[in-house]
Each structure stands twice: as C-alpha cells, then as structure tokens.
Amino acid sequence: MRDTFLEEAINEAKKGLQEGGIPIGSVIVHKNKILGKGHNRRVQEGSVILHGEMDALENAGRQKASVYKESVLYTTLSPCPMCTGTILLYGIPKVVIGEHQTFMGEEDLLKSKGVEVIVVNDKECIEMMTNFINNKPELWNEDIGV
C-alpha cells in the first residue's frame, strides 16, 4: 500500500500536468500533518524557481526552524540542486522520493549532510515522468537546465 503523503504528492504532480506544466509534486509534513503541498508551476507562473518542492515550502508559509528540523519532505522526483539546497538550508532531516529512474538529483549530497533519503521507485511516478519526458523533451530540458 502506498504512503498517504506520497499519494498526496502524486496528486499534486497530476495537477501540474493537467495545468500544462511539469508533473512533479511535493508535500511537507510535520508530525503527520501536511503543512504545505505544491507542484511544479514554472510554466503556469512563468517562474524560474517554482519546482514542486519549492511550491510546497512556499505554500507551507513561514515556519520556525524547529518545525523544519522535525519535518519530512515528500517529492515525486529526486530533488534537483536548487531544491536540495533548500532542504539543507532549512535542516529538513528526511526526504521520501517517489522515483529517481528518470532523473537522479542530489541524493548523495543530501545523504552526505545526514539527511535520511528513502527512494520508493513508485511505478506511477516513473510512468508519469517517462511519458512527460518523451512527450515534451524541450520543456523537461528547460526545467533541469539543459
């Protein structure tokens, strides 16, 4: 059975796809309560930084440092360098990743800084990103800076 919070991140990714954006979703959870959820909205908002993780953190609003240090970030795709830096900046101790087969982010950096990294390799996450990358390679390459 799939984790409820990963399920919510997948729902966010689907929203992004329905809006014409990139299907990556994320939720930030503190003590089993969702503080914020979001999805990649670079296309929709004309943003340079609104990856799924950044959108979830933004939607969580300003939090005390102690809250971040007790939180878990769920994301449908391995975090890029920008999102990894934000995870490290705020001291988020655990990241649950839906998949890293279509894109390997900075998991080694997270681990080297003591972050617990769990990769689920969820079939739906893999299929969603594989289909997106095949259908819109230019948009995907723009998102990851290629």
mmCIF file of C-alpha atoms in Angstrom:
data_model
loop_
_atom_site.group_PDB
_atom_site.id
_atom_site.type_symbol
_atom_site.label_atom_id
_atom_site.label_comp_id
_atom_site.label_asym_id
_atom_site.label_seq_id
_atom_site.Cartn_x
_atom_site.Cartn_y
_atom_site.Cartn_z
ATOM 1 C CA MET A 1 0.000 0.000 0.000
ATOM 2 C CA ARG A 2 1.275 3.462 -0.925
ATOM 3 C CA ASP A 3 2.100 6.035 1.745
ATOM 4 C CA THR A 4 -0.685 8.629 2.153
ATOM 5 C CA PHE A 5 1.714 11.554 1.915
ATOM 6 C CA LEU A 6 3.378 10.217 -1.238
ATOM 7 C CA GLU A 7 -0.134 9.754 -2.647
ATOM 8 C CA GLU A 8 -0.804 13.441 -1.969
ATOM 9 C CA ALA A 9 2.450 14.404 -3.723
ATOM 10 C CA ILE A 10 1.381 12.307 -6.734
ATOM 11 C CA ASN A 11 -1.986 14.085 -6.760
ATOM 12 C CA GLU A 12 -0.115 17.378 -6.847
ATOM 13 C CA ALA A 13 2.009 16.151 -9.766
ATOM 14 C CA LYS A 14 -1.163 15.253 -11.655
ATOM 15 C CA LYS A 15 -2.491 18.782 -11.058
ATOM 16 C CA GLY A 16 0.665 20.208 -12.583
ATOM 17 C CA LEU A 17 0.242 18.031 -15.664
ATOM 18 C CA GLN A 18 -3.440 18.999 -16.004
ATOM 19 C CA GLU A 19 -2.437 22.678 -15.863
ATOM 20 C CA GLY A 20 0.016 22.204 -18.746
ATOM 21 C CA GLY A 21 3.067 22.080 -16.504
ATOM 22 C CA ILE A 22 5.614 19.520 -15.390
ATOM 23 C CA PRO A 23 4.245 16.603 -13.330
ATOM 24 C CA ILE A 24 6.264 16.868 -10.142
ATOM 25 C CA GLY A 25 4.522 17.196 -6.793
ATOM 26 C CA SER A 26 5.610 17.573 -3.206
ATOM 27 C CA VAL A 27 4.300 17.849 0.335
ATOM 28 C CA ILE A 28 5.981 18.967 3.545
ATOM 29 C CA VAL A 29 4.804 17.101 6.621
ATOM 30 C CA HIS A 30 5.297 17.953 10.293
ATOM 31 C CA LYS A 31 4.240 15.427 12.934
ATOM 32 C CA ASN A 32 1.973 13.594 10.458
ATOM 33 C CA LYS A 33 0.228 16.796 9.360
ATOM 34 C CA ILE A 34 0.643 18.369 5.926
ATOM 35 C CA LEU A 35 1.972 21.911 6.307
ATOM 36 C CA GLY A 36 2.081 22.631 2.611
ATOM 37 C CA LYS A 37 1.704 20.951 -0.719
ATOM 38 C CA GLY A 38 2.588 22.044 -4.186
ATOM 39 C CA HIS A 39 3.607 21.128 -7.681
ATOM 40 C CA ASN A 40 5.969 22.379 -10.316
ATOM 41 C CA ARG A 41 4.438 25.648 -11.534
ATOM 42 C CA ARG A 42 7.283 27.117 -13.585
ATOM 43 C CA VAL A 43 5.227 27.068 -16.775
ATOM 44 C CA GLN A 44 1.955 28.178 -15.200
ATOM 45 C CA GLU A 45 3.506 31.103 -13.293
ATOM 46 C CA GLY A 46 6.381 31.953 -15.634
ATOM 47 C CA SER A 47 8.665 31.233 -12.671
ATOM 48 C CA VAL A 48 12.302 30.312 -12.614
ATOM 49 C CA ILE A 49 12.143 28.640 -9.169
ATOM 50 C CA LEU A 50 8.720 27.073 -8.598
ATOM 51 C CA HIS A 51 9.702 23.427 -8.605
ATOM 52 C CA GLY A 52 7.349 21.103 -6.699
ATOM 53 C CA GLU A 53 9.392 21.198 -3.506
ATOM 54 C CA MET A 54 9.738 24.973 -3.589
ATOM 55 C CA ASP A 55 5.990 25.390 -4.167
ATOM 56 C CA ALA A 56 5.152 23.090 -1.237
ATOM 57 C CA LEU A 57 7.501 25.008 1.068
ATOM 58 C CA GLU A 58 6.104 28.338 -0.119
ATOM 59 C CA ASN A 59 2.557 27.114 0.484
ATOM 60 C CA ALA A 60 3.520 25.947 3.985
ATOM 61 C CA GLY A 61 4.268 29.554 4.842
ATOM 62 C CA ARG A 62 6.944 30.823 7.157
ATOM 63 C CA GLN A 63 7.839 28.274 9.831
ATOM 64 C CA LYS A 64 10.165 28.250 12.814
ATOM 65 C CA ALA A 65 13.485 26.487 12.286
ATOM 66 C CA SER A 66 12.439 23.851 14.829
ATOM 67 C CA VAL A 67 9.456 22.881 12.648
ATOM 68 C CA TYR A 68 11.611 22.246 9.571
ATOM 69 C CA LYS A 69 14.022 20.189 11.663
ATOM 70 C CA GLU A 70 11.135 17.835 12.580
ATOM 71 C CA SER A 71 9.577 17.633 9.114
ATOM 72 C CA VAL A 72 9.614 15.196 6.210
ATOM 73 C CA LEU A 73 9.564 16.314 2.590
ATOM 74 C CA TYR A 74 7.821 14.020 0.104
ATOM 75 C CA THR A 75 8.518 14.534 -3.577
ATOM 76 C CA THR A 76 7.599 12.545 -6.648
ATOM 77 C CA LEU A 77 11.051 13.026 -8.207
ATOM 78 C CA SER A 78 14.619 13.165 -6.925
ATOM 79 C CA PRO A 79 15.397 16.781 -5.857
ATOM 80 C CA CYS A 80 17.466 18.996 -8.144
ATOM 81 C CA PRO A 81 20.404 21.055 -6.794
ATOM 82 C CA MET A 82 18.152 24.075 -6.036
ATOM 83 C CA CYS A 83 15.620 22.047 -4.056
ATOM 84 C CA THR A 84 18.385 20.073 -2.357
ATOM 85 C CA GLY A 85 19.976 23.330 -1.206
ATOM 86 C CA THR A 86 16.673 24.460 0.267
ATOM 87 C CA ILE A 87 16.234 21.137 2.089
ATOM 88 C CA LEU A 88 19.718 21.544 3.556
ATOM 89 C CA LEU A 89 19.264 25.246 4.352
ATOM 90 C CA TYR A 90 16.201 24.553 6.489
ATOM 91 C CA GLY A 91 17.559 21.354 8.035
ATOM 92 C CA ILE A 92 14.797 19.026 6.848
ATOM 93 C CA PRO A 93 16.022 15.654 8.154
ATOM 94 C CA LYS A 94 14.148 13.221 5.888
ATOM 95 C CA VAL A 95 13.155 13.140 2.222
ATOM 96 C CA VAL A 96 10.916 10.495 0.662
ATOM 97 C CA ILE A 97 11.338 10.317 -3.113
ATOM 98 C CA GLY A 98 8.773 8.797 -5.446
ATOM 99 C CA GLU A 99 11.373 7.870 -8.064
ATOM 100 C CA HIS A 100 14.866 8.586 -9.344
ATOM 101 C CA GLN A 101 14.998 6.494 -12.504
ATOM 102 C CA THR A 102 14.071 9.322 -14.887
ATOM 103 C CA PHE A 103 16.193 11.924 -13.057
ATOM 104 C CA MET A 104 18.844 11.482 -10.380
ATOM 105 C CA GLY A 105 19.076 14.603 -8.295
ATOM 106 C CA GLU A 106 21.448 15.432 -5.454
ATOM 107 C CA GLU A 107 20.641 12.444 -3.244
ATOM 108 C CA ASP A 108 24.317 11.820 -2.464
ATOM 109 C CA LEU A 109 24.706 15.407 -1.222
ATOM 110 C CA LEU A 110 21.636 15.049 0.990
ATOM 111 C CA LYS A 111 22.987 11.803 2.441
ATOM 112 C CA SER A 112 26.452 13.305 2.968
ATOM 113 C CA LYS A 113 24.826 16.023 5.101
ATOM 114 C CA GLY A 114 22.970 13.499 7.257
ATOM 115 C CA VAL A 115 19.554 13.642 5.575
ATOM 116 C CA GLU A 116 17.678 10.353 5.546
ATOM 117 C CA VAL A 117 16.764 9.615 1.925
ATOM 118 C CA ILE A 118 14.162 6.989 1.063
ATOM 119 C CA VAL A 119 13.560 6.158 -2.602
ATOM 120 C CA VAL A 120 10.297 4.326 -3.264
ATOM 121 C CA ASN A 121 10.583 3.947 -7.065
ATOM 122 C CA ASP A 122 6.810 4.109 -7.371
ATOM 123 C CA LYS A 123 5.548 2.766 -10.708
ATOM 124 C CA GLU A 124 3.075 5.614 -11.251
ATOM 125 C CA CYS A 125 5.755 8.255 -10.614
ATOM 126 C CA ILE A 126 8.100 6.575 -13.088
ATOM 127 C CA GLU A 127 5.412 6.252 -15.783
ATOM 128 C CA MET A 128 4.219 9.843 -15.331
ATOM 129 C CA MET A 129 7.721 11.293 -15.767
ATOM 130 C CA THR A 130 8.725 8.896 -18.560
ATOM 131 C CA ASN A 131 5.631 9.855 -20.549
ATOM 132 C CA PHE A 132 6.192 13.561 -19.893
ATOM 133 C CA ILE A 133 9.874 13.477 -20.888
ATOM 134 C CA ASN A 134 9.016 11.562 -24.080
ATOM 135 C CA ASN A 135 6.154 13.921 -24.975
ATOM 136 C CA LYS A 136 7.757 17.260 -24.037
ATOM 137 C CA PRO A 137 11.556 16.877 -24.031
ATOM 138 C CA GLU A 138 12.191 20.604 -24.641
ATOM 139 C CA LEU A 139 10.141 21.615 -21.613
ATOM 140 C CA TRP A 140 11.793 18.956 -19.454
ATOM 141 C CA ASN A 141 15.277 20.035 -20.527
ATOM 142 C CA GLU A 142 14.415 23.651 -19.714
ATOM 143 C CA ASP A 143 13.265 22.628 -16.235
ATOM 144 C CA ILE A 144 16.531 20.869 -15.415
ATOM 145 C CA GLY A 145 18.745 23.488 -17.051
ATOM 146 C CA VAL A 146 19.855 21.543 -20.132
#
